[in-house]
């Protein structure tokens, strides 16, 4: 670092070159110009100074945790310890930093690209959480997890957002479509299978059978019980949460919940192929709520709060 340096108007600053890393350095600028004329000191005509530091993707500072970008490098900080990796510009990237108590790691598109041994708890500070500071790009989603995510989890998250777009056809025409199919999907002894059975570390969203948001097996594994808006009982459903208490007969006790509210969508592992379409409503009003069936299940979801 240059301790003393002088520059005239329009000249570069001595000791500082274009692209230099000015992290942890400072620049002092006098707000007046001096000349050899002892009686004249002109005012500062103009000052155009642009100094760019690291672009913060997200974090609370290098002394706690932070993911940053600088000069082609993705930088992950935990407790002032930095791990770096090359990052390609001008394209969508899924980036992450993790810490499991023994190593901090950074990932790009689900691939491990940098690691550093580290122990101890993550420091706390009073700084605000910052996202996108000085970043010349766009953040479409950010997630802060209370646990160290595995590489498999990060790969699944990356692939769930980069699924293939399937071209169905041109503009819709006002004609009736006829679908015919036959056969079965698996057999009685072939299911149900675990969630995500169709996904691999490299499969796309479409190939793994996931929805746009990465929800697995919307069809073909188990029939899903859904609220049937086509019935009177379904339209009376208000979205109230249950209280976890069942009646002596084993039923729910929440207002506007009843067996007629539910229908079946998505088909199961014993179902004919023409029923696998998520939009198929053949069984939307057919549900034996008191029976037990090995090809039916549900989704554990709730609204907020």
Coordinates of C-alpha atoms in Angstrom, one line a residue:
X1 CA 0.0 0.0 0.0
X2 CA 1.3 3.5 -0.9
X3 CA 1.5 5.6 2.3
X4 CA 2.1 8.9 0.5
X5 CA 1.2 9.7 -3.0
X6 CA 0.1 12.7 -5.0
X7 CA -1.8 13.0 -8.3
X8 CA -2.7 15.9 -10.5
X9 CA -6.1 16.2 -12.2
X10 CA -6.8 13.4 -14.5
X11 CA -3.8 11.3 -13.5
X12 CA -4.0 7.8 -11.8
X13 CA -3.4 7.5 -8.1
X14 CA 0.1 6.3 -7.5
X15 CA 0.4 2.8 -6.2
X16 CA -3.2 1.8 -7.1
X17 CA -3.9 0.0 -10.4
X18 CA -7.2 -0.9 -12.0
X19 CA -8.5 -4.1 -10.5
X20 CA -6.5 -3.9 -7.3
X21 CA -8.0 -5.5 -4.2
X22 CA -8.6 -2.6 -1.7
X23 CA -10.1 -4.8 1.0
X24 CA -9.0 -3.6 4.4
X25 CA -7.3 -0.5 2.8
X26 CA -8.3 3.1 2.8
X27 CA -7.9 6.1 0.5
X28 CA -7.6 9.7 1.8
X29 CA -8.6 12.5 -0.5
X30 CA -7.8 16.1 0.1
X31 CA -10.8 18.3 -0.8
X32 CA -8.7 21.2 -2.2
X33 CA -6.1 21.6 -4.9
X34 CA -2.9 23.6 -4.4
X35 CA -0.7 25.4 -6.9
X36 CA 2.6 27.1 -7.0
X37 CA 0.7 30.4 -6.6
X38 CA 0.8 31.2 -2.9
X39 CA -2.2 33.5 -3.2
X40 CA -4.5 31.1 -5.1
X41 CA -5.9 27.8 -4.1
X42 CA -8.7 26.8 -6.5
X43 CA -11.7 24.9 -5.4
X44 CA -12.0 21.3 -6.2
X45 CA -13.7 21.2 -9.6
X46 CA -14.9 17.7 -9.6
X47 CA -14.1 14.3 -8.0
X48 CA -15.2 11.0 -9.6
X49 CA -14.0 8.1 -7.5
X50 CA -15.3 4.6 -7.8
X51 CA -14.0 1.9 -5.5
X52 CA -15.7 -1.5 -5.5
X53 CA -15.3 -4.0 -2.8
X54 CA -16.8 -7.4 -2.3
X55 CA -20.4 -7.9 -3.4
X56 CA -22.4 -9.4 -0.5
X57 CA -24.7 -12.2 -1.6
X58 CA -26.0 -12.7 1.9
X59 CA -24.7 -12.7 5.5
X60 CA -24.0 -10.8 8.7
X61 CA -20.4 -10.1 8.1
X62 CA -17.1 -11.9 7.7
X63 CA -16.7 -12.1 11.4
X64 CA -19.9 -14.2 11.7
X65 CA -21.1 -15.7 8.3
X66 CA -21.2 -14.3 4.8
X67 CA -21.3 -15.4 1.2
X68 CA -19.7 -12.9 -1.1
X69 CA -18.4 -12.4 -4.7
X70 CA -15.3 -10.6 -5.8
X71 CA -13.3 -10.6 -9.0
X72 CA -14.5 -14.0 -10.3
X73 CA -14.3 -15.6 -6.9
X74 CA -17.1 -16.9 -4.7
X75 CA -16.1 -16.3 -1.1
X76 CA -17.5 -18.0 2.0
X77 CA -16.7 -16.6 5.5
X78 CA -17.2 -18.2 8.9
X79 CA -15.6 -16.4 11.9
X80 CA -13.3 -14.4 9.6
X81 CA -12.0 -17.6 7.9
X82 CA -12.4 -17.6 4.2
X83 CA -12.9 -20.4 1.6
X84 CA -13.0 -19.5 -2.1
X85 CA -13.9 -20.9 -5.4
X86 CA -14.1 -19.7 -9.0
X87 CA -17.6 -18.5 -10.2
X88 CA -18.7 -18.1 -13.8
X89 CA -20.4 -14.8 -14.5
X90 CA -23.5 -14.0 -16.5
X91 CA -25.4 -17.2 -15.9
X92 CA -27.7 -18.7 -13.3
X93 CA -25.8 -20.1 -10.3
X94 CA -27.0 -22.0 -7.2
X95 CA -24.4 -21.2 -4.5
X96 CA -24.2 -22.2 -0.9
X97 CA -22.0 -22.2 2.2
X98 CA -22.3 -24.8 5.0
X99 CA -20.6 -25.4 8.3
X100 CA -20.9 -28.6 10.3
X101 CA -18.6 -27.8 13.3
X102 CA -15.5 -29.2 11.6
X103 CA -15.4 -27.9 8.1
X104 CA -16.8 -24.9 6.1
X105 CA -17.7 -25.7 2.5
X106 CA -19.0 -23.8 -0.5
X107 CA -21.0 -25.4 -3.3
X108 CA -21.7 -24.2 -6.8
X109 CA -24.7 -25.9 -8.5
X110 CA -24.6 -28.7 -6.0
X111 CA -20.9 -29.4 -6.5
X112 CA -18.3 -29.0 -3.7
X113 CA -15.9 -26.4 -4.9
X114 CA -14.1 -25.3 -1.7
X115 CA -13.5 -26.6 1.8
X116 CA -11.6 -25.4 4.9
X117 CA -11.1 -27.1 8.3
X118 CA -12.7 -25.1 11.1
X119 CA -14.1 -25.7 14.6
X120 CA -16.1 -23.8 17.2
X121 CA -19.4 -22.0 17.2
X122 CA -20.4 -19.4 14.7
X123 CA -19.8 -15.9 16.1
X124 CA -22.7 -13.7 16.8
X125 CA -22.8 -9.9 16.2
X126 CA -25.3 -7.0 16.2
X127 CA -25.1 -6.5 12.4
X128 CA -28.2 -6.7 10.3
X129 CA -28.6 -9.5 7.8
X130 CA -27.5 -8.1 4.4
X131 CA -28.5 -9.5 1.0
X132 CA -27.4 -8.3 -2.4
X133 CA -25.1 -5.4 -1.3
X134 CA -23.1 -4.1 -4.3
X135 CA -24.2 -7.2 -6.2
X136 CA -24.5 -6.6 -10.0
X137 CA -27.0 -9.4 -10.5
X138 CA -30.3 -10.8 -9.2
X139 CA -31.1 -13.0 -6.2
X140 CA -34.2 -15.0 -6.9
X141 CA -34.3 -17.0 -3.7
X142 CA -32.4 -17.1 -0.4
X143 CA -32.6 -19.6 2.4
X144 CA -30.9 -19.7 5.8
X145 CA -31.0 -23.1 7.5
X146 CA -30.3 -23.9 11.2
X147 CA -28.5 -27.1 10.2
X148 CA -25.6 -28.0 7.9
X149 CA -27.1 -29.1 4.7
X150 CA -25.6 -32.2 2.9
X151 CA -24.3 -32.2 -0.6
X152 CA -27.2 -34.5 -1.6
X153 CA -29.7 -32.0 -0.2
X154 CA -28.1 -29.1 -2.1
X155 CA -28.0 -31.1 -5.3
X156 CA -31.7 -31.8 -5.0
X157 CA -32.4 -28.1 -4.4
X158 CA -30.4 -27.1 -7.4
X159 CA -32.0 -29.6 -9.7
X160 CA -35.5 -28.8 -8.5
X161 CA -35.1 -25.3 -9.8
X162 CA -33.5 -26.1 -13.2
X163 CA -35.9 -28.7 -14.5
X164 CA -36.4 -29.2 -18.2
X165 CA -39.1 -27.2 -19.9
X166 CA -41.3 -29.5 -22.0
X167 CA -42.7 -28.0 -25.2
X168 CA -46.3 -29.3 -25.3
X169 CA -47.3 -27.7 -28.6
X170 CA -48.6 -24.5 -30.2
X171 CA -51.5 -22.4 -29.3
X172 CA -54.5 -24.1 -27.9
X173 CA -57.4 -24.9 -30.3
X174 CA -61.1 -25.1 -29.4
X175 CA -61.3 -28.9 -30.0
X176 CA -61.9 -31.9 -27.7
X177 CA -58.9 -34.0 -26.8
X178 CA -59.1 -37.8 -26.6
X179 CA -56.8 -39.7 -24.4
X180 CA -56.4 -43.5 -24.4
X181 CA -54.1 -45.7 -22.5
X182 CA -53.9 -49.1 -21.0
X183 CA -51.7 -51.1 -18.6
X184 CA -50.7 -50.7 -15.0
X185 CA -48.0 -48.9 -13.2
X186 CA -46.1 -51.5 -11.3
X187 CA -48.1 -54.0 -9.4
X188 CA -49.4 -54.8 -6.0
X189 CA -46.0 -55.8 -4.8
X190 CA -44.2 -52.8 -6.3
X191 CA -45.1 -50.1 -3.9
X192 CA -45.5 -47.8 -2.3
X193 CA -42.0 -46.4 -2.7
X194 CA -40.0 -43.9 -0.7
X195 CA -40.4 -40.2 -1.5
X196 CA -38.0 -39.2 -4.2
X197 CA -37.4 -42.7 -5.6
X198 CA -37.3 -41.3 -9.2
X199 CA -34.6 -38.7 -8.4
X200 CA -30.9 -39.0 -8.7
X201 CA -28.0 -36.6 -8.2
X202 CA -28.1 -35.5 -11.8
X203 CA -31.8 -36.0 -12.8
X204 CA -33.8 -32.9 -13.9
X205 CA -37.1 -31.9 -12.3
X206 CA -39.1 -33.5 -15.1
X207 CA -37.1 -36.7 -15.2
X208 CA -37.5 -37.1 -11.4
X209 CA -41.2 -36.7 -11.5
X210 CA -41.3 -33.5 -9.4
X211 CA -43.6 -30.5 -9.5
X212 CA -42.3 -27.0 -10.4
X213 CA -41.4 -26.5 -6.8
X214 CA -39.7 -29.8 -6.4
X215 CA -42.6 -31.7 -4.7
X216 CA -42.0 -35.3 -5.5
X217 CA -44.4 -38.0 -6.8
X218 CA -47.6 -36.0 -7.6
X219 CA -48.8 -39.1 -9.3
X220 CA -48.0 -42.8 -9.6
X221 CA -46.9 -43.7 -6.1
X222 CA -50.0 -43.1 -3.8
X223 CA -53.4 -41.6 -4.4
X224 CA -53.5 -38.2 -2.7
X225 CA -56.4 -37.1 -0.6
X226 CA -57.3 -33.6 -1.6
X227 CA -60.1 -31.1 -0.9
X228 CA -62.8 -31.6 -3.6
X229 CA -64.1 -28.2 -4.7
X230 CA -66.6 -30.0 -6.9
X231 CA -68.7 -31.1 -3.9
X232 CA -70.8 -29.0 -1.6
X233 CA -68.9 -30.3 1.4
X234 CA -65.6 -29.4 -0.2
X235 CA -66.7 -25.8 -0.9
X236 CA -67.7 -25.5 2.8
X237 CA -64.1 -26.3 3.9
X238 CA -62.6 -23.1 5.5
X239 CA -59.0 -24.2 5.9
X240 CA -59.1 -24.5 9.7
X241 CA -56.3 -26.6 11.2
X242 CA -57.2 -29.6 13.3
X243 CA -56.4 -29.7 17.0
X244 CA -55.0 -33.2 17.0
X245 CA -57.9 -34.7 19.0
X246 CA -60.0 -37.5 17.6
X247 CA -63.5 -38.6 18.6
X248 CA -64.2 -42.0 20.1
X249 CA -65.0 -43.2 16.6
X250 CA -61.6 -42.1 15.4
X251 CA -62.7 -39.1 13.4
X252 CA -61.8 -35.4 13.5
X253 CA -63.7 -32.8 15.5
X254 CA -63.0 -29.7 13.5
X255 CA -65.9 -27.6 12.1
X256 CA -66.6 -28.1 8.3
X257 CA -64.5 -31.2 8.1
X258 CA -66.3 -34.3 6.9
X259 CA -65.7 -37.3 4.7
X260 CA -67.4 -35.6 1.8
X261 CA -64.7 -32.9 1.7
X262 CA -62.0 -35.2 0.4
X263 CA -61.4 -36.7 -3.0
X264 CA -58.5 -38.6 -4.7
X265 CA -56.0 -37.2 -7.2
X266 CA -52.7 -38.4 -8.8
X267 CA -53.3 -42.1 -8.9
X268 CA -51.3 -44.9 -7.1
X269 CA -48.9 -47.6 -8.0
X270 CA -51.6 -50.1 -8.9
X271 CA -53.5 -47.6 -11.2
X272 CA -53.9 -47.7 -15.0
X273 CA -51.7 -45.2 -16.9
X274 CA -54.6 -43.0 -18.0
X275 CA -55.3 -42.1 -14.3
X276 CA -51.7 -40.8 -13.6
X277 CA -52.5 -37.3 -14.9
X278 CA -52.6 -34.9 -12.0
X279 CA -55.5 -33.1 -13.7
X280 CA -57.6 -36.3 -13.8
X281 CA -60.7 -36.0 -11.7
X282 CA -62.2 -39.4 -12.2
X283 CA -62.0 -40.2 -8.4
X284 CA -62.2 -36.7 -7.1
X285 CA -65.5 -37.5 -5.3
X286 CA -64.6 -41.1 -4.5
X287 CA -63.1 -41.8 -1.1
X288 CA -63.8 -44.4 1.5
X289 CA -62.7 -42.5 4.5
X290 CA -63.3 -45.4 6.9
X291 CA -61.4 -48.0 4.8
X292 CA -57.8 -48.9 4.6
X293 CA -56.0 -49.1 1.2
X294 CA -52.3 -49.7 0.5
X295 CA -52.3 -47.4 -2.5
X296 CA -53.6 -44.3 -0.8
X297 CA -51.7 -41.7 1.2
X298 CA -51.6 -37.9 1.8
X299 CA -49.4 -34.8 2.0
X300 CA -48.3 -33.4 5.3
X301 CA -48.8 -29.7 4.7
X302 CA -50.1 -26.6 6.5
X303 CA -50.6 -22.9 6.0
X304 CA -48.9 -20.2 7.9
X305 CA -48.9 -19.5 10.8

